[in-house]
Structure formats: C-alpha cells, structure tokens
Amino acid sequence: MQIQFLGTGAGMPSKQRNTSALALKLLEERGSFWLFDCGEAAQHRMLHTTLKPRKLDKIFITHLHGDHIFGLPGMLGSRGFLGGSGRLDLYGPKGLQEWIEVTLRISRTHLNYELAVHEVEAGTVFEDDSFTVRALPLDHVMPCFGYRIEQKPLPGKLLVDRAIEAGVPKGPLLRELKEGRDIALEDGTVVRSLEVTGPPQPGFTVAVLGDTRFTDNAVELSWDADIVIHEATFDKESAHLAGPYGHSTIMDAAKTAREAGARSLIANHISARFLPEDAGHLAAEAEEIFPQVAIAEDLAEYEWKNGMLRRINP
Amino acid sequence: MQIQFLGTGAGMPSKQRNTSALALKLLEERGSFWLFDCGEAAQHRMLHTTLKPRKLDKIFITHLHGDHIFGLPGMLGSRGFLGGSGRLDLYGPKGLQEWIEVTLRISRTHLNYELAVHEVEAGTVFEDDSFTVRALPLDHVMPCFGYRIEQKPLPGKLLVDRAIEAGVPKGPLLRELKEGRDIALEDGTVVRSLEVTGPPQPGFTVAVLGDTRFTDNAVELSWDADIVIHEATFDKESAHLAGPYGHSTIMDAAKTAREAGARSLIANHISARFLPEDAGHLAAEAEEIFPQVAIAEDLAEYEWKNGMLRRINP
Ligand SMILES: [Zn+2]
Ligand SMILES: [Zn+2]
C-alpha cells in the first residue's frame, strides 16, 4: 500500500498545490488503486505518476465542493479512452449521482464501462474479503464524509518446516495452507492451516478525512489508525477563520490523531497562504502534541512499512 | 490584441497539450480578455501566464464535449475568489445553461458576480461599438459553433498640422477629433473629425473554429480574416479517421484558410499521436497550399501587427 497525493491545496489551484485528490495504491493488495476526491486536473497530475487510470476501480468523494469534484468528469472519460473497461464504483454524498448523470449527458460522454454511483450514508459503504470502508459525517459547511479504510488481517506466515513435518509435500498444497485453507493429504490426514502458519498479520488502517472542523467523528474514524490524512487549512495565526469556513487548523488535525491514538498524521488541504517554505512551521505546530506528522505535497508518495510512515519519492 | 493558447490538444490532456482553451487578449482594446472554450485545467495553465481571471469578461464555448467545457466550473469559481466582480457573459450551445445551473447548485458554488448565460444560434451573438461576434454551426458529431470576431474600423490618425491650421487649439479638443467626434471652436466654427484625420484604420478579424469536418460555414466565418484558428486533429496519414470522428486534417484547415482568402492560420486541437517534433511535418502538409501557418502550442502567444502574425513569446 502506498499513498500518493495528486492535489494538496485548498479551494483553488496554485502553482504548488492542486485541488484535492489522493490515490490509495493497492496494487500488491488488489491490483488496483482508489481515489479519494477528484479536484480539477487530478488526471493531469496523474500524467506525472505511474498511476494508470484503467487500474482505478473505486473513487470516494468526501463532499461536493468544486475543489473536490471538478476533475471527476474528465477522469471518468479519460479512464475509458485509456483502456479502463472494468466496472468503476463511485461513492459520495447525495447529489453526486444527479451531477454525474447531467454532466455525462450534456457532454455526450459515453463510458465504455459500467459506472456504479453509490450515494453514501454513515456506516459501512464497502466490504469484501480483504477490506472494509466505513464513512461517518464530519462537520463542514455542507454534508461531508470521512472514510476509514481497514484491511482485514492477513493469514500468518507459512511455517514450512512444520508443514513438511506434518507430511505435506512441496508444491501447491503448501500454497493452500499459506492462504488459510485446510487441506487433506493423500492418506486422508487433514492438515489445518492454523497448525502450520504463524499468527495472522494485522492489516493496515487509513483514515481519509474530508473538510471539517474538529469533530468526534473524525476521532472515531481515526481510532488506532496507522495513517490519518486530515485537512489542515489553517495555522494558529489564521485559526479564527477555521470555524466560519468549516475547516481545521493543523493543531485540530494533530488533536484528532492524538485523541484517536493514531500512529501517523499527514496534514493535507493546505491553504495557498502557506508557501512551500512554511511546511516546517506548520509541522512544528502539530509536533507540539503529535510528533509523527508530515505535510502533504503534490505528487509526494508515502508508504506504511514495519510500523512506520515513510516518504518513498523525492 | 494577442492570442494565447491554454490548451491545444484533442480529447484528453497530455503532458505537452492540455484540452482546449484559448485567450483572446483585448487588454488595449477593452481592458479585458475573452476565452474560447474552457477545457479542464484551463485555470491551471492560466497560472503560468499574465492573464488575471478577474479581467475575463466573456467566454465563448464552441461545443459541449468534455475536453472543451470541463474547466468551466472551476474557472467561474476562481474568477470570483480572485476579485472578479464584474458581469461575465458565457456563450455556447443549448444545454450549457442547464449544466452550469446544476453544477453550481450541486457544488454550492455561489458566484459573487452576475453570470449571464447565452445559448447561441447562428448569427450575431454579440455587438457593441467596437466589436461584432458572429456564430455559425460547423459539422461535428454534436452541435458545434465557430465564431468570427470582427473589430470595427478604428478612427483614422489625427493629422495634427491640419487641425491646427483649421484653428483648433492644442488640448482636449484634439482628442475629441482624434476619437471621431466633431467639435465647435470658440468662434462657432465647426471642425469635422473627418477633415483632420486620416482614413479609418481597419480593425482585425479572427475566426475561432470549433471541432469540425471541412465545411462551407468555416470558410464563411474565416472570410478575409487576419487569423484563422482551426482544428487539425489529423494529418494525411490518419485522414481516414477525420470523417468518422467529425474532425479535420491539417490540410482541411489549410483549405479553409485558403478558400476564405485569410491571411494566416493557426492549427490547433492537435492529437496526442503527434509529438512536439512532428510540428514541422504538420506545418509542411498545410504549407503545400497555405504557407502562413503556425502549429499551436500550449502557452504560445501570438500577435497580429502590421499585417503579420508573429509569435511574441519563446
Ligand atoms: Zn469544502
Ligand atoms: Zn469535440
């Protein structure tokens, strides 16, 4: 799993920061990636990454402000042009379906794949064998969701010596055991996966929060998470603007991560008032109460490995 | 008058070419600029120019395909954020008004200026003392317009010696005469502007054509124009694709300019199949029948001066 930012700004694009979009790369886990929000020119930013629109199979929208959705129609169209033929699931607040329908109709965009639009409410919005995605409303000036993405525990490591001791021959049966399935040997002996594998490995948990004031639901979504991605439109000096505009300071973001007992925080949705050289000052405000903080930058890519958040591109 | 391209590609953005948008800069003529089409990320490209969104007062849309309109909502919103408070006139085919209304409502974009949407039909779509804009339908796979922008003749040069001979004192009366108004001297003598000015100077004419197959209406809009901006999605080798997709080859563009007796051609809407180094090859195809041709590039700026088209930025 990696996370790559396609837009980390607030409200309007600047030369440094595009409007909101980030990719949750699940290429090893599921051979695909997901987008969270899709501000204008997300597809343009994607041209400067290794992300292939045809591998995009889910988009989660936090809220319908333009800086979070105006790149959607272009992304949907280009995904088709670029060979995306599998179904695409689009999740977001009420109103999303109407906008997409009208936009595709008026622009005569004919998608050559199935688009399923899900207007979400609080609760589990997606679940399969390996992932759960849960949404809760946040506290913005319009309906806005945060998402918690939880990978289910992975099967423990195969203890090969123990399996061979139990009489399992080298070959495909080992793989069955490794993937959690019990098997029967030729002589009828049943070998249980649990007997020859180590303890299940915990999956990762990421919270991607939309625009919001400090709110308990953000803490709940971030509970015990490995990575919390939280907006931080303002700093201490501009804190008086956060409430009226329905936003957070970087201190609010840090408070959320801390109260949730999260392991790391990436501050996102940074106002254009902050220049690239202000990143240190912003981080310092968060570090007062939550030291594991990074300030998102466009195209920055992060990985969660061995219990650590690290940036993996320059 | 200058023309600056914000997007010169076809269908989808590439690293080299954004989707369609161009600025007709009328800063000396009217203190404002106009946009023709507004593909996604036109506002992002604009960040790399001297264009100020608040000086944008008209947008003309050729047709409603996504690569020509998906940058509109963001442009409208950012114009307001960036101090644009004067009225904005938006012209385009039927359907534009519905899309804009739904998009602004769903995204809760509240413009702090008056937006007047005009759904155009063939004929004069705008006229005032100094400019006329005329539209005619072209031949694309959906309703699509071309626009002819005609500057009205400018007053002739003031012949100062002749005015002074006629008894006009130095000062504001000279200015009145220069701007085409007749005046009365203190002794009651009337001096007519025409007597003390040279012949009227012709204004410029630019044709901005949307996506189209070769069509007589494009020739009519380009008639005797100084600059024709015509799509050229294909070349000779890919010409078989032009008809089915409702597009032109660069030879069709050259034919239009030549039949219209136009003075220069800028080929635009270039397919991503052509790399930057193919510009010479494309130009060569046009030059067989129309030598005054330039291949548009993103951010390239052109000026019409002394009967010549010239590029004014590197
Ligand atoms: Zn918002
Ligand atoms: Zn088109």
XYZ file of C-alpha atoms and ligand atoms in Angstrom:
630
model
C 0.000 0.000 0.000
C 1.184 3.446 -0.895
C -0.497 6.832 -0.803
C 0.216 9.420 -3.463
C -1.145 12.948 -3.426
C -2.451 14.451 -6.651
C -3.627 17.678 -5.078
C -2.994 19.048 -1.597
C -4.352 22.597 -1.817
C -7.490 24.271 -0.517
C -10.219 25.919 -2.575
C -8.276 26.853 -5.684
C -5.263 25.518 -7.533
C -1.937 27.273 -7.100
C 1.338 26.592 -8.875
C 2.438 24.423 -5.945
C -0.766 22.715 -4.910
C -3.603 21.374 -6.990
C -7.131 20.962 -5.645
C -7.898 17.793 -3.650
C -7.202 14.282 -4.844
C -5.179 11.399 -3.491
C -4.540 7.864 -4.638
C -4.546 4.893 -2.290
C -2.386 2.427 -4.195
C -3.421 -1.167 -3.568
C -1.527 -2.684 -6.463
C 0.025 -5.500 -4.427
C -3.146 -5.995 -2.367
C -5.761 -5.913 -5.163
C -4.092 -4.916 -8.434
C -5.868 -1.571 -8.423
C -5.900 1.847 -6.826
C -8.594 4.028 -5.310
C -9.034 7.781 -5.436
C -10.225 9.967 -2.606
C -11.705 13.172 -4.066
C -11.030 14.281 -7.589
C -10.426 18.005 -7.923
C -9.917 19.599 -11.327
C -6.742 18.430 -13.063
C -6.311 15.295 -10.948
C -5.913 13.455 -14.252
C -3.291 15.999 -15.308
C -1.282 15.390 -12.147
C -1.643 11.656 -12.719
C 0.259 12.038 -16.011
C 3.318 12.704 -13.849
C 2.960 9.471 -11.871
C 2.989 5.751 -12.664
C -0.760 5.517 -11.962
C -2.792 4.149 -14.882
C -6.421 5.317 -14.983
C -7.531 1.882 -16.168
C -6.405 0.447 -12.814
C -8.658 2.842 -10.926
C -11.661 0.898 -9.631
C -13.106 2.999 -6.804
C -13.480 6.705 -6.175
C -14.606 8.034 -2.809
C -15.800 11.635 -2.662
C -15.820 13.401 0.691
C -18.108 16.271 -0.349
C -19.373 18.099 -3.401
C -17.435 21.367 -3.218
C -15.875 22.090 -6.588
C -12.293 21.752 -5.416
C -13.071 18.114 -4.567
C -15.109 17.030 -7.619
C -14.478 19.160 -10.713
C -11.904 16.694 -12.019
C -14.332 13.763 -11.915
C -15.961 14.044 -15.349
C -12.614 14.277 -17.096
C -11.225 11.377 -15.063
C -14.233 9.200 -15.922
C -13.916 9.984 -19.625
C -10.159 9.517 -19.818
C -10.310 6.211 -17.926
C -12.416 4.840 -20.805
C -10.141 6.293 -23.501
C -7.144 4.728 -21.758
C -8.426 1.180 -21.759
C -10.346 1.063 -18.467
C -13.117 -1.428 -19.191
C -13.816 -2.880 -15.725
C -16.558 -1.551 -13.510
C -15.902 1.636 -11.569
C -17.575 2.291 -8.223
C -18.086 5.902 -7.238
C -19.051 6.738 -3.653
C -20.095 10.131 -2.340
C -22.782 12.310 -0.800
C -26.292 12.768 -2.140
C -26.311 14.921 -5.269
C -23.326 13.187 -6.820
C -25.479 10.913 -8.972
C -27.525 13.776 -10.397
C -24.429 15.800 -11.239
C -22.682 12.891 -12.919
C -25.773 11.991 -14.935
C -26.368 15.537 -16.154
C -22.691 16.097 -16.904
C -22.261 12.886 -18.891
C -25.488 13.543 -20.800
C -24.779 17.183 -21.672
C -21.187 16.479 -22.701
C -22.269 13.313 -24.532
C -19.655 11.316 -22.680
C -20.361 7.666 -23.404
C -18.472 5.482 -20.948
C -17.459 2.108 -22.314
C -17.533 0.571 -18.829
C -20.038 0.186 -16.023
C -20.196 3.105 -13.611
C -21.955 2.412 -10.317
C -22.686 5.523 -8.270
C -23.358 4.935 -4.564
C -24.696 7.818 -2.512
C -23.325 7.044 0.926
C -24.685 7.364 4.430
C -22.981 6.785 7.744
C -21.833 3.192 8.114
C -20.075 0.568 6.057
C -20.007 1.638 2.427
C -17.897 -1.225 1.098
C -16.782 -4.599 2.360
C -15.234 -7.683 0.810
C -12.873 -10.475 1.936
C -9.947 -8.161 2.435
C -11.175 -4.597 3.014
C -13.822 -2.603 4.837
C -14.555 1.056 4.147
C -16.644 2.947 6.645
C -17.961 6.505 6.384
C -19.075 8.995 9.002
C -20.306 12.574 8.549
C -17.897 15.328 9.523
C -18.557 18.962 10.409
C -18.157 21.172 7.320
C -20.347 23.877 5.752
C -22.012 21.225 3.592
C -22.515 17.465 4.042
C -19.058 15.926 4.127
C -17.768 12.451 4.934
C -14.604 10.951 6.265
C -13.615 7.412 5.294
C -11.873 4.702 7.296
C -10.210 2.033 5.161
C -9.400 -1.103 7.063
C -7.504 -4.018 5.637
C -8.590 -7.299 7.238
C -5.949 -9.393 8.992
C -3.735 -11.289 6.589
C -3.003 -15.031 7.014
C 0.030 -15.703 9.152
C 3.349 -16.732 7.596
C 3.594 -20.343 6.461
C 5.878 -22.329 8.750
C 7.325 -24.574 6.020
C 9.293 -26.849 8.330
C 6.229 -27.570 10.415
C 4.130 -28.294 7.314
C 6.697 -30.747 5.943
C 6.903 -32.397 9.326
C 3.134 -32.861 9.153
C 3.636 -34.735 5.877
C 2.689 -32.017 3.380
C 4.612 -32.476 0.117
C 6.303 -29.464 -1.515
C 4.008 -27.958 -4.130
C 0.532 -26.466 -4.444
C -0.780 -27.772 -1.125
C 1.659 -25.511 0.705
C 0.147 -22.564 -1.079
C -3.357 -23.599 0.005
C -2.219 -23.734 3.603
C -0.456 -20.404 3.276
C -3.632 -18.755 2.035
C -5.583 -20.009 5.023
C -7.267 -23.119 3.643
C -7.154 -26.531 5.347
C -6.099 -29.475 3.166
C -6.298 -33.278 3.130
C -3.220 -35.371 2.380
C -3.390 -38.445 0.084
C -3.745 -40.738 3.098
C -6.761 -38.744 4.290
C -4.983 -36.858 7.081
C -6.343 -33.333 7.419
C -3.794 -30.564 7.973
C -5.254 -27.343 9.275
C -3.812 -24.080 8.047
C -3.742 -22.699 11.576
C -1.439 -25.544 12.673
C 1.271 -24.701 10.156
C 1.072 -20.891 9.957
C 2.141 -18.177 12.330
C -0.287 -15.718 13.882
C -2.410 -13.610 11.480
C -0.710 -10.385 10.413
C -2.693 -7.239 11.125
C -3.829 -5.260 8.074
C -3.348 -1.516 7.841
C -5.884 1.161 8.660
C -6.017 4.554 6.977
C -8.461 7.368 7.707
C -9.054 9.874 4.915
C -10.999 12.795 6.283
C -12.738 15.442 4.223
C -13.042 19.127 5.033
C -14.104 19.549 8.651
C -13.939 21.407 11.900
C -12.608 19.347 14.818
C -15.229 16.663 15.431
C -15.608 13.420 17.397
C -16.491 11.505 14.240
C -13.052 12.274 12.843
C -11.544 10.838 16.023
C -13.713 7.748 15.701
C -12.714 7.171 12.080
C -9.058 7.665 13.001
C -9.203 5.332 16.010
C -5.953 3.368 16.316
C -5.239 4.055 12.611
C -1.807 3.715 11.080
C -2.220 6.815 8.959
C -4.633 9.705 9.394
C -4.947 12.078 6.454
C -6.565 15.198 7.808
C -7.160 18.634 6.375
C -5.140 21.494 7.865
C -6.303 24.598 6.053
C -5.132 26.984 8.729
C -2.469 27.516 11.391
C -2.612 29.149 14.811
C -2.358 32.632 13.399
C -5.262 32.127 10.983
C -7.245 29.924 13.390
C -10.097 32.451 13.629
C -11.010 31.607 10.020
C -11.283 27.854 10.595
C -14.657 27.880 12.349
C -16.540 30.209 9.983
C -15.316 28.332 6.895
C -15.838 24.878 8.393
C -12.164 23.952 8.410
C -9.406 22.829 10.766
C -6.084 24.171 11.897
C -3.119 21.854 11.826
C -3.492 21.731 15.623
C -7.050 20.369 15.190
C -5.627 17.693 12.903
C -2.943 16.806 15.448
C -5.543 16.713 18.231
C -7.661 14.286 16.211
C -4.702 11.985 15.560
C -3.654 12.130 19.199
C -7.073 11.518 20.714
C -7.525 8.613 18.300
C -4.218 7.054 19.308
C -3.210 7.022 15.650
C 0.348 6.241 14.634
C 0.930 8.923 11.997
C -0.664 12.021 10.513
C -0.413 13.530 7.061
C -1.685 17.106 7.010
C -3.447 17.914 3.736
C -5.640 20.619 2.133
C -3.135 23.364 2.819
C -4.150 26.951 2.105
C -2.289 28.833 -0.626
C -1.387 31.392 2.057
C 1.335 28.939 3.095
C 4.351 28.762 0.846
C 6.436 25.621 0.436
C 8.926 27.021 2.935
C 6.180 27.207 5.581
C 5.935 23.422 5.849
C 8.369 23.343 8.760
C 6.395 25.947 10.667
C 3.146 24.004 10.116
C 4.706 20.722 11.175
C 6.116 22.386 14.300
C 2.622 23.399 15.413
C 1.403 19.796 15.129
C 4.523 18.333 16.724
C 3.728 20.108 19.968
C 1.187 17.364 20.629
C 1.686 14.772 17.860
C 5.208 14.233 16.564
C 4.564 11.747 13.718
C 3.396 14.354 11.228
C 4.118 15.023 7.554
C 2.897 17.957 5.481
C 1.456 16.674 2.196
C 2.883 17.903 -1.079
C 1.581 17.325 -4.580
C 2.963 14.075 -6.016
C 4.534 13.037 -2.702
C 4.204 9.295 -2.140
C 4.158 7.592 1.255
C 4.350 4.010 2.356
C 3.425 2.279 5.609
C 6.027 -0.351 6.371
C 7.164 -2.030 9.573
C 5.022 0.280 11.641
C 6.488 3.445 10.120
C 5.282 6.065 7.710
C 7.956 6.945 5.205
C 8.086 9.030 2.103
C 9.298 6.956 -0.805
C 9.804 9.514 -3.542
C 11.970 12.627 -3.577
C -4.765 42.109 -29.469
C -2.897 38.953 -28.647
C -3.918 35.309 -28.672
C -2.597 32.921 -26.053
C -3.277 29.206 -26.037
C -4.102 27.491 -22.748
C -4.749 24.104 -24.289
C -4.063 22.849 -27.794
C -4.721 19.114 -27.520
C -7.562 16.888 -28.654
C -9.818 14.778 -26.447
C -7.571 14.244 -23.449
C -4.766 16.112 -21.769
C -1.199 15.003 -22.395
C 1.971 16.288 -20.797
C 2.517 18.600 -23.775
C -1.009 19.692 -24.622
C -3.935 20.490 -22.381
C -7.556 20.234 -23.526
C -8.998 23.187 -25.445
C -8.900 26.780 -24.304
C -7.527 29.981 -25.748
C -7.493 33.577 -24.623
C -8.172 36.484 -26.950
C -6.405 39.308 -25.159
C -8.131 42.644 -25.710
C -6.384 44.495 -22.916
C -5.514 47.543 -25.048
C -8.827 47.437 -26.906
C -11.242 46.873 -23.971
C -9.213 46.223 -20.814
C -10.326 42.614 -20.734
C -9.814 39.233 -22.329
C -12.143 36.587 -23.705
C -11.862 32.823 -23.573
C -12.786 30.430 -26.331
C -13.556 27.029 -24.824
C -12.507 26.078 -21.335
C -11.208 22.536 -21.057
C -10.229 21.096 -17.694
C -7.234 22.830 -16.130
C -7.508 25.980 -18.239
C -7.283 27.870 -14.949
C -4.173 25.857 -14.046
C -2.496 26.820 -17.324
C -3.509 30.415 -16.710
C -1.393 30.418 -13.537
C 1.611 30.320 -15.871
C 0.556 33.429 -17.810
C -0.062 37.084 -17.010
C -3.822 36.626 -17.501
C -5.909 37.627 -14.489
C -9.248 35.784 -14.169
C -10.922 38.962 -12.918
C -10.260 40.563 -16.333
C -12.120 37.780 -18.097
C -15.498 39.119 -19.215
C -16.672 36.771 -21.972
C -16.383 33.054 -22.584
C -17.427 31.519 -25.891
C -17.947 27.762 -25.992
C -17.827 26.002 -29.359
C -19.465 22.755 -28.204
C -20.205 20.742 -25.095
C -17.712 17.891 -25.388
C -15.875 17.493 -22.114
C -12.480 18.484 -23.479
C -13.963 21.913 -24.265
C -16.002 22.617 -21.107
C -14.827 20.663 -18.063
C -12.678 23.572 -16.890
C -15.606 25.997 -16.843
C -16.984 25.433 -13.325
C -13.548 25.845 -11.771
C -12.838 28.945 -13.853
C -16.145 30.535 -12.824
C -15.484 29.846 -9.151
C -11.873 31.007 -9.156
C -12.746 34.202 -11.010
C -14.895 35.171 -8.037
C -12.262 34.197 -5.465
C -9.688 36.264 -7.367
C -11.609 39.518 -7.298
C -13.706 39.262 -10.467
C -16.842 41.203 -9.589
C -17.981 42.464 -12.996
C -20.551 40.626 -15.055
C -19.407 37.617 -17.051
C -21.113 36.648 -20.308
C -20.993 32.999 -21.273
C -21.988 31.981 -24.806
C -22.450 28.458 -26.083
C -24.764 25.793 -27.480
C -28.061 24.719 -25.955
C -27.513 22.608 -22.853
C -24.816 24.872 -21.430
C -27.227 26.711 -19.165
C -28.646 23.521 -17.636
C -25.178 22.121 -16.984
C -23.917 25.314 -15.384
C -27.019 25.640 -13.208
C -26.871 22.041 -11.973
C -23.118 22.184 -11.418
C -23.185 25.429 -9.440
C -26.135 24.185 -7.361
C -24.703 20.744 -6.560
C -21.263 22.115 -5.722
C -22.817 25.043 -3.810
C -20.705 27.475 -5.791
C -22.039 30.938 -5.022
C -20.726 33.423 -7.564
C -20.279 36.922 -6.247
C -20.836 38.397 -9.703
C -23.511 38.310 -12.375
C -23.241 35.392 -14.783
C -25.288 35.732 -17.975
C -25.527 32.523 -19.992
C -26.485 32.950 -23.652
C -27.383 29.859 -25.642
C -26.378 30.862 -29.142
C -27.853 30.269 -32.560
C -26.466 31.125 -35.981
C -25.998 34.876 -36.395
C -24.670 37.802 -34.415
C -24.202 36.774 -30.803
C -22.590 39.983 -29.577
C -22.188 43.509 -30.888
C -21.166 46.823 -29.423
C -19.423 50.000 -30.667
C -16.163 48.279 -31.350
C -16.716 44.539 -31.859
C -19.043 42.074 -33.536
C -19.054 38.354 -32.823
C -20.900 36.095 -35.210
C -21.513 32.355 -34.883
C -22.282 29.679 -37.455
C -22.801 25.944 -36.966
C -19.982 23.673 -38.066
C -20.012 19.972 -38.952
C -19.032 17.903 -35.902
C -20.589 14.842 -34.213
C -22.600 17.159 -31.949
C -23.806 20.748 -32.352
C -20.713 22.902 -32.622
C -20.136 26.552 -33.476
C -17.393 28.601 -34.984
C -17.023 32.264 -34.039
C -15.918 35.254 -36.115
C -14.661 38.171 -34.061
C -14.545 41.404 -36.002
C -13.157 44.611 -34.670
C -14.925 47.607 -36.196
C -12.810 50.152 -38.094
C -10.838 52.475 -35.852
C -10.813 56.267 -36.322
C -8.062 57.445 -38.662
C -4.889 59.050 -37.333
C -5.191 62.663 -36.248
C -3.442 65.000 -38.713
C -2.283 67.482 -36.087
C -0.904 70.066 -38.553
C -4.151 70.152 -40.437
C -6.157 70.531 -37.194
C -4.020 73.430 -36.010
C -4.294 75.046 -39.425
C -8.074 74.807 -39.001
C -7.726 76.805 -35.765
C -8.015 74.008 -33.184
C -6.003 74.871 -30.051
C -3.706 72.265 -28.532
C -5.503 70.391 -25.761
C -8.636 68.319 -25.206
C -10.375 69.338 -28.447
C -7.680 67.497 -30.404
C -8.533 64.379 -28.503
C -12.216 64.734 -29.371
C -11.359 64.988 -33.046
C -8.984 62.050 -32.797
C -11.737 59.892 -31.348
C -14.066 60.698 -34.234
C -16.203 63.458 -32.756
C -16.802 66.817 -34.498
C -16.159 69.954 -32.430
C -17.027 73.643 -32.404
C -14.326 76.259 -31.862
C -14.915 79.296 -29.601
C -15.889 81.419 -32.608
C -18.536 78.860 -33.605
C -16.610 77.299 -36.479
C -17.336 73.607 -36.696
C -14.372 71.335 -37.381
C -15.315 67.880 -38.531
C -13.230 64.948 -37.386
C -13.135 63.551 -40.900
C -11.442 66.749 -42.181
C -8.483 66.445 -39.813
C -7.997 62.682 -39.588
C -6.622 60.149 -41.999
C -8.656 57.284 -43.409
C -10.230 54.910 -40.833
C -7.922 52.061 -39.844
C -9.329 48.612 -40.432
C -9.905 46.522 -37.320
C -8.732 42.925 -37.098
C -10.766 39.824 -37.804
C -10.170 36.481 -36.116
C -12.085 33.263 -36.742
C -12.064 30.703 -33.919
C -13.494 27.464 -35.190
C -14.619 24.551 -33.063
C -14.257 20.863 -33.866
C -15.426 20.226 -37.426
C -15.083 18.409 -40.700
C -14.321 20.677 -43.661
C -17.432 22.826 -44.129
C -18.509 25.926 -46.046
C -19.558 27.658 -42.828
C -15.971 27.543 -41.637
C -14.916 29.218 -44.877
C -17.611 31.864 -44.436
C -16.534 32.630 -40.854
C -12.906 32.819 -41.978
C -13.631 35.048 -44.973
C -10.838 37.578 -45.449
C -9.818 37.080 -41.808
C -6.417 38.048 -40.456
C -6.146 34.926 -38.318
C -7.991 31.654 -38.643
C -7.703 29.282 -35.694
C -8.784 25.904 -36.976
C -8.648 22.420 -35.526
C -6.234 19.975 -37.147
C -6.700 16.729 -35.278
C -5.251 14.577 -38.049
C -2.680 14.544 -40.850
C -2.703 12.889 -44.272
C -1.733 9.518 -42.907
C -4.539 9.480 -40.325
C -7.034 11.275 -42.610
C -9.366 8.273 -42.727
C -10.224 8.938 -39.050
C -11.228 12.563 -39.593
C -14.640 11.909 -41.148
C -15.913 9.295 -38.690
C -14.899 11.386 -35.665
C -16.133 14.677 -37.117
C -12.701 16.266 -37.312
C -10.327 17.866 -39.811
C -6.885 17.164 -41.123
C -4.390 19.969 -41.201
C -4.986 20.010 -44.970
C -8.710 20.697 -44.345
C -7.671 23.597 -42.119
C -5.344 24.957 -44.812
C -8.068 24.545 -47.449
C -10.481 26.545 -45.294
C -7.964 29.360 -44.806
C -7.081 29.392 -48.488
C -10.651 29.360 -49.815
C -11.517 32.135 -47.372
C -8.602 34.286 -48.556
C -7.436 34.516 -44.950
C -4.026 35.937 -44.120
C -2.824 33.428 -41.539
C -3.723 30.113 -39.988
C -3.021 28.680 -36.553
C -3.598 24.940 -36.436
C -4.991 23.843 -33.094
C -6.562 20.795 -31.368
C -3.633 18.544 -32.211
C -3.944 14.844 -31.462
C -1.620 13.342 -28.837
C -0.408 10.973 -31.596
C 1.754 13.886 -32.768
C 4.805 14.631 -30.683
C 6.279 18.108 -30.354
C 8.861 17.190 -33.014
C 6.058 16.469 -35.503
C 5.105 20.155 -35.740
C 7.314 20.658 -38.778
C 5.754 17.734 -40.585
C 2.238 19.022 -39.853
C 3.120 22.540 -40.978
C 4.631 21.143 -44.164
C 1.330 19.500 -45.102
C -0.517 22.814 -44.738
C 2.193 24.813 -46.492
C 1.566 22.919 -49.721
C -1.456 25.146 -50.213
C -1.289 27.790 -47.440
C 2.133 28.974 -46.356
C 1.176 31.297 -43.471
C 0.655 28.557 -40.932
C 1.685 28.064 -37.318
C 1.146 24.967 -35.164
C -0.327 25.989 -31.816
C 1.466 25.054 -28.617
C 0.267 25.406 -25.059
C 1.099 28.867 -23.670
C 2.270 30.152 -27.070
C 1.241 33.766 -27.587
C 0.679 35.418 -30.951
C 0.131 38.968 -32.073
C -1.263 40.451 -35.246
C 0.757 43.521 -36.152
C 1.378 45.368 -39.404
C -0.421 42.686 -41.371
C 1.689 39.878 -39.946
C 1.126 37.091 -37.470
C 4.044 36.722 -35.122
C 4.735 34.722 -32.051
C 5.706 37.004 -29.192
C 6.845 34.584 -26.504
C 9.522 31.944 -26.620
Zn -15.013 22.028 1.210
Zn -15.460 17.646 -29.952
